[in-house]
Coordinates of C-alpha atoms in Angstrom, one line a residue:
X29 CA 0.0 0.0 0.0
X30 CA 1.2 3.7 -0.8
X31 CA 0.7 5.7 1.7
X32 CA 0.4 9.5 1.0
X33 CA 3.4 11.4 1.6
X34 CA 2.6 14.7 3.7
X35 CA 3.7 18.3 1.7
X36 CA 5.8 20.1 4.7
X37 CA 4.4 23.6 5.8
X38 CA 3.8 25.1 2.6
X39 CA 3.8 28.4 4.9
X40 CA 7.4 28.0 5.5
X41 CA 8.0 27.2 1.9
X42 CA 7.3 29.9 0.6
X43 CA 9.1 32.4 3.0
X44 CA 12.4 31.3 0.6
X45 CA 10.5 30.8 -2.3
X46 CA 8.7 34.1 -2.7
X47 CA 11.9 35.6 -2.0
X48 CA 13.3 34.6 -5.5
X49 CA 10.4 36.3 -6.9
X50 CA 9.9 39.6 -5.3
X51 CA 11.3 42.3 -7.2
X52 CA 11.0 40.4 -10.1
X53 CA 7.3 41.2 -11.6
X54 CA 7.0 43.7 -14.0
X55 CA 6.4 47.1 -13.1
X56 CA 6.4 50.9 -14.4
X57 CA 8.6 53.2 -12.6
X58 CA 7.9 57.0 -12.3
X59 CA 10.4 58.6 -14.5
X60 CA 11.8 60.6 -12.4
X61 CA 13.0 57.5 -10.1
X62 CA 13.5 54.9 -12.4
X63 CA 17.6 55.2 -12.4
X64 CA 17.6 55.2 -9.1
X65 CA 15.3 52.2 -8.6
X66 CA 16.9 50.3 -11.5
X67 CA 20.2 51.1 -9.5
X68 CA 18.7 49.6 -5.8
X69 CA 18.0 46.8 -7.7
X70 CA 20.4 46.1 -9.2
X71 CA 22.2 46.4 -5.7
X72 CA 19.7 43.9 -4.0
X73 CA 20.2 41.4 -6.6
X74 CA 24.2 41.6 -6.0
X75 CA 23.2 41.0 -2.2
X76 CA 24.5 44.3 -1.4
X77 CA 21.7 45.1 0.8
X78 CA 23.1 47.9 2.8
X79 CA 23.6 50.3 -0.3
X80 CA 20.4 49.0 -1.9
X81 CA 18.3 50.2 1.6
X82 CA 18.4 54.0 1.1
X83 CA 17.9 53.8 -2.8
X84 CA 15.1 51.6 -2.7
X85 CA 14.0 53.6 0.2
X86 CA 13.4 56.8 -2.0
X87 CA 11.9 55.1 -4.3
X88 CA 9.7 53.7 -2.1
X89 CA 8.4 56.8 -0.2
X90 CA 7.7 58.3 -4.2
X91 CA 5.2 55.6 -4.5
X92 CA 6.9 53.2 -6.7
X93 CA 5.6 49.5 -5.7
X94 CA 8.4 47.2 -6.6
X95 CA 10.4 49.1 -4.4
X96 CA 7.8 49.1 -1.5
X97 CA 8.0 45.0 -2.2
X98 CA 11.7 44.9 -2.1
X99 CA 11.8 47.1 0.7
X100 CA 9.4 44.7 2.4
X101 CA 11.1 41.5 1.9
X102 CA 14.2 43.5 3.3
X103 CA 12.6 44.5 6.8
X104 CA 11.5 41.1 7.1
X105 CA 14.5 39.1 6.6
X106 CA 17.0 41.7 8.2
X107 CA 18.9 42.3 4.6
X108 CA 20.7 45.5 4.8
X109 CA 18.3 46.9 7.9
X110 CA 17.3 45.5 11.1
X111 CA 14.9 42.9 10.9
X112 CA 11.4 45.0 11.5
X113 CA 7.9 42.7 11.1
X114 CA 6.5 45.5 11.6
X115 CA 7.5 47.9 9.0
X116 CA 7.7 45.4 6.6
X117 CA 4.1 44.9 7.1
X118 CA 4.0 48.8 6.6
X119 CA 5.8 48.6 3.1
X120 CA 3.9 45.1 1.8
X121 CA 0.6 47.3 2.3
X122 CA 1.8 49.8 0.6
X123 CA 1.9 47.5 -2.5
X124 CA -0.1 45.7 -2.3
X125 CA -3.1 48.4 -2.3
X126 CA -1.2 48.9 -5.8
X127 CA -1.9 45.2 -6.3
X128 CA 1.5 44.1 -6.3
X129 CA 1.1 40.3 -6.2
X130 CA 3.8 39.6 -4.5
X131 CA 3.4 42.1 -1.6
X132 CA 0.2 40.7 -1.4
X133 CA 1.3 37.1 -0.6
X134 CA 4.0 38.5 1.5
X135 CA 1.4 40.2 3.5
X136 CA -0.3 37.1 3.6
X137 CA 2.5 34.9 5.2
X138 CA 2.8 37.9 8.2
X139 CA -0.9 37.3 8.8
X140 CA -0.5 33.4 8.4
X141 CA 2.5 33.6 10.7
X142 CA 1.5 36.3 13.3
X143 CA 4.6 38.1 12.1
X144 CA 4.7 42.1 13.4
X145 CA 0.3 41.2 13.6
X146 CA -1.8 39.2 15.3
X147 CA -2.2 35.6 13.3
X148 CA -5.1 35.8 11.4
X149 CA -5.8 33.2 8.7
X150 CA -9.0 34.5 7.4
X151 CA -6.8 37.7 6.3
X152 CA -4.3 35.7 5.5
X153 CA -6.4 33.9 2.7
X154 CA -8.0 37.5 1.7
X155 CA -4.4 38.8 0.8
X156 CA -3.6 35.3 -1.2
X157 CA -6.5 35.4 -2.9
X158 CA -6.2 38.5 -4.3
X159 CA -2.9 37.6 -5.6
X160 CA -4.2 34.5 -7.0
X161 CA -6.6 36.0 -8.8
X162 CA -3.5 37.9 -10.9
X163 CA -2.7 34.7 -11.3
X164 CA 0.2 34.4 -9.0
X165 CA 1.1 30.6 -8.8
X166 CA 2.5 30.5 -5.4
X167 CA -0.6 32.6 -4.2
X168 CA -2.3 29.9 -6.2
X169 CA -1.2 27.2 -4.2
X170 CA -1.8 29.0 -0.6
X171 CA -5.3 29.7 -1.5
X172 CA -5.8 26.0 -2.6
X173 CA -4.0 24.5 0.3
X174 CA -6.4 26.5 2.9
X175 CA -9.7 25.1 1.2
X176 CA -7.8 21.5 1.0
X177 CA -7.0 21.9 5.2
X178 CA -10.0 24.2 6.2
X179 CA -7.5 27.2 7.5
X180 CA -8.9 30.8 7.3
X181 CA -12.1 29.4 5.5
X182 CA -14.6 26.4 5.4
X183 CA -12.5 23.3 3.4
X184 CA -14.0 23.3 0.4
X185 CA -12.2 20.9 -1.8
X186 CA -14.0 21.9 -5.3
X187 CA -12.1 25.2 -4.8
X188 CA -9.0 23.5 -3.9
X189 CA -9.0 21.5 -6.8
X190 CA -9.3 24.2 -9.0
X191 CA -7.0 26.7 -7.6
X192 CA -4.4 23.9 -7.0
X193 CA -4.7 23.1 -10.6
X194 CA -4.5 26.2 -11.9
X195 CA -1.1 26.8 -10.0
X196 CA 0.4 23.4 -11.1
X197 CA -0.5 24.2 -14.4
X198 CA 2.0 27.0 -14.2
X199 CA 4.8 24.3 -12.7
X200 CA 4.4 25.0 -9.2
X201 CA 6.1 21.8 -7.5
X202 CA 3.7 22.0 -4.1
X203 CA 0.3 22.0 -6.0
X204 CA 2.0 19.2 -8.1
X205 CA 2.7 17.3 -5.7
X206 CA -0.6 17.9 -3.5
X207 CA -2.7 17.2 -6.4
X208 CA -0.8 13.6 -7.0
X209 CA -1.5 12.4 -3.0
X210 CA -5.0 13.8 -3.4
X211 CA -6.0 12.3 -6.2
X212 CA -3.7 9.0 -5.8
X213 CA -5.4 9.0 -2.2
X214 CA -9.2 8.9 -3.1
X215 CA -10.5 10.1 -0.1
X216 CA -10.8 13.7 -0.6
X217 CA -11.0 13.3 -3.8
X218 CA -12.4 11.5 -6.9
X219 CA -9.3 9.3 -7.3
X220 CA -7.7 9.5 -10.7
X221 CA -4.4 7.5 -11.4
X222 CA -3.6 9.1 -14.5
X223 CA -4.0 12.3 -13.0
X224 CA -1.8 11.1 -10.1
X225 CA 1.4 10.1 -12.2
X226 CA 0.9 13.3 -14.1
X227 CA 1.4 15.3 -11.5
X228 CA 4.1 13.7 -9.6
X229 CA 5.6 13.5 -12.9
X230 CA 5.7 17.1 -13.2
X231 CA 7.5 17.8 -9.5
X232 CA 9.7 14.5 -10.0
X233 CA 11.3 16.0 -13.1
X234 CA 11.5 19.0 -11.6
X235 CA 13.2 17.9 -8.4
X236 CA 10.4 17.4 -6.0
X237 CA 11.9 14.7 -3.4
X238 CA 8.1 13.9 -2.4
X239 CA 6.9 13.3 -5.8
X240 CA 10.0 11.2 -6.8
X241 CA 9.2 9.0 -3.6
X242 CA 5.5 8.5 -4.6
X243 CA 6.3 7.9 -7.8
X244 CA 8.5 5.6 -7.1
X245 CA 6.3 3.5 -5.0
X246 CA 3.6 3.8 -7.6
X247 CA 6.2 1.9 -10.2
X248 CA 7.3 -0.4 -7.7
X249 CA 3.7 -1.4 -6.9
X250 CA 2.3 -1.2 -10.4
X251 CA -0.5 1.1 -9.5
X252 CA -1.5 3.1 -12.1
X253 CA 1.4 2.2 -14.5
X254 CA 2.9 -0.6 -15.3
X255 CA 4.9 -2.4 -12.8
X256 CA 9.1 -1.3 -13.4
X257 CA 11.2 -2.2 -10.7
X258 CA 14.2 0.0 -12.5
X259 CA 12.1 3.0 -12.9
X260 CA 11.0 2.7 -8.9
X261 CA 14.6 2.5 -7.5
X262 CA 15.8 5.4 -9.6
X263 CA 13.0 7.4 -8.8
X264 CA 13.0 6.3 -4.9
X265 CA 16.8 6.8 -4.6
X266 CA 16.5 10.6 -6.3
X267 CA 13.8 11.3 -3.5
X268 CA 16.9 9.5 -1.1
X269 CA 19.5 11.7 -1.9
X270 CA 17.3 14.9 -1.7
X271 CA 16.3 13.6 2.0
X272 CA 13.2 12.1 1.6
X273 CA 12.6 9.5 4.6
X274 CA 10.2 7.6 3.3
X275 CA 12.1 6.7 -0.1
X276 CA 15.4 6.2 2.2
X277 CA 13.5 3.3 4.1
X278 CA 11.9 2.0 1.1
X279 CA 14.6 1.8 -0.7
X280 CA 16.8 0.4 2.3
X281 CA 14.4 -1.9 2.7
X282 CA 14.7 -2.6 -1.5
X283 CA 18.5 -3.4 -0.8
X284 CA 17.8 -5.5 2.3
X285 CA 15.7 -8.0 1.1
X286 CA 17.2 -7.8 -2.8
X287 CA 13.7 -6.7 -4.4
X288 CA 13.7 -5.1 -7.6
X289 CA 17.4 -4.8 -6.9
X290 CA 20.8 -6.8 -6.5
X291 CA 21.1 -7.7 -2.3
X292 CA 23.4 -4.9 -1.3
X293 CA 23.4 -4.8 2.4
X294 CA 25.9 -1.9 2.8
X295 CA 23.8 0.3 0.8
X296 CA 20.7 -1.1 3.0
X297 CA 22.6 0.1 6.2
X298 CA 23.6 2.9 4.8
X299 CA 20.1 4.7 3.8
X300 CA 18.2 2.7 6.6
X301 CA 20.3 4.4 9.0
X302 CA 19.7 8.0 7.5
X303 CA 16.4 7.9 7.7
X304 CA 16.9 5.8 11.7
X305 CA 19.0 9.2 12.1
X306 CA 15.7 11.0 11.2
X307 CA 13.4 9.0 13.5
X308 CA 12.0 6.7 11.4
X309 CA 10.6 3.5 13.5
X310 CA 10.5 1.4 10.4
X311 CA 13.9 1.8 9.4
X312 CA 15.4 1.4 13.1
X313 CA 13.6 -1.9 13.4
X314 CA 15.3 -2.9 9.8
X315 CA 18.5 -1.4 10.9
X316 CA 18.6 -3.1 14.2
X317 CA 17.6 -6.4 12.4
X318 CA 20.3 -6.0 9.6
X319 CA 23.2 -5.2 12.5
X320 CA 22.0 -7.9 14.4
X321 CA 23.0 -10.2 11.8
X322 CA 26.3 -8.4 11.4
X323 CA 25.7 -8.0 7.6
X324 CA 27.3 -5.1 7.2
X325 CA 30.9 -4.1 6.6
X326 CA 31.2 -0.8 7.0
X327 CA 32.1 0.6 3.2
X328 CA 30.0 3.6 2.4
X329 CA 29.6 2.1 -1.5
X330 CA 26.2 4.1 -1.3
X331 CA 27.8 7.6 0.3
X332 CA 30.1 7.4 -2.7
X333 CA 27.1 7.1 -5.2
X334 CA 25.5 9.8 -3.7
X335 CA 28.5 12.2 -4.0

């Protein structure tokens, strides 16, 4: 049986994630700053955060939104100022009334995180939701992730679906992957196989550890494709290597009892004891089991693959 494999805190996620993205939509400065602001940017992007401050900061105060974003970001992650939740609250709703997408999802995360404001999910989702409805993927995903879990609004899982979809129709990864254990799962929704593999498909290939593991199990198992031993280790050990637990004890497991794979009990040892590092019951009891036996020597054949 697969069982699904939980997406961490999409919340945290998207702290890092959105920070590749701010200061990257389009925008149209006021003439009179747009040196200036091209300059702070330019700045910000060379991580030079302490000369970018005051630049941005003029721009900012003239109105321009991109820099209010930056400047945002900046306050809320300490880059080139002190860390302030507070006035990066102040310079996120300052975009954002411009509808600046990604202040607006910024703004969001504060709300969802009682950063510099009281936590407040319902606001949360109002922000997201207007960014979403620019069509902001990761704003996509947020929305469609609160109807899936029933934060800041009733679970509704008709408007999950859809926003989900609509965000991993623009590659995001999370609503990918999401999508794939919802409709692999059946429960909350329809269950749909093909839909499944297309989705982990789409975040495997693009790196996603928890898609690789899922669809690794899903080859190994033959559900919804045909059975392919090869094609489930390669897939479980890229989900390995990125730190997946699940695939490390699987494919431990794989290597322990020579299924799908040439016996190999140093590389058994070796990724049932990173995920028994991690906590996982299933591979300490394996581990225990294969030491106990005194089956393995030691070499670190599977360290060396993965390097």
């Amino acid at each position: 049986m697969i069982h699904p494999i939980p997406v961490s805190s999409p919340f945290a996620r998207w702290m890092s994630r959105l920070a590749l993205v701010c200061c990257m939509l389009p925008f149209v400065p006021a003439p009179v700053a747009a040196e200036e602001l091209a300059e702070g940017v330019r700045l910000y992007y060379s991580q030079r955060y302490k000369q970018a401050a005051p630049l941005l900061m003029r721009a900012a105060r003239k109105g321009d939104a991109k820099a209010q974003a930056c400047l945002g970001l900046m306050y809320q992650e300490g880059l080139g100022v002190p860390q302030n939740y507070k006035k990066a609250k102040k310079w996120y709703e300052k975009a954002a009334m411009q509808n600046r997408a990604d202040a607006q999802t910024f703004l969001g995360m504060l709300y969802s995180q009682g950063n510099g404001v009281e936590k407040d999910f319902a606001t949360a989702k109002k922000w997201f939701e207007k960014a979403a409805e620019q069509d902001f993927a990761p704003a996509q995903t947020l929305v469609g992730l609160m109807y899936a879990k029933g934060v800041g609004t009733q679970r509704n899982m008709t408007q999950a679906e859809r926003w989900l979809n609509r965000a991993a129709d623009q590659g995001e990864t999370d609503a990918q992957t999401f999508l794939g254990i919802l409709y692999l799962d059946g429960t909350e929704l329809h269950q749909n196989l093909d839909r499944a593999i297309h989705r982990f498909r789409q975040a495997a290939e693009k790196g996603d550890a928890n898609a690789q593991a899922a669809l690794g199990m899903m080859y190994f198992s033959g559900k919804g494709v045909k059975e392919d031993p090869k094609e489930a280790v390669k897939w479980l050990e890229k989900a390995a290597i990125a730190g997946n637990v699940d695939a490390q004890t699987f494919i431990g497991n794989l290597y322990y009892k020579g299924i799908g794979v040439a016996r190999d009990n140093v590389k058994a040892g070796y990724w049932l004891q990173k995920a028994a590092i991690a906590g996982d019951a299933d591979a300490q009891a394996t581990l225990n089991d294969l030491l106990g036996n005194g089956e393995v020597d030691g070499t670190d054949t599977a360290g060396e693959k993965e390097r």
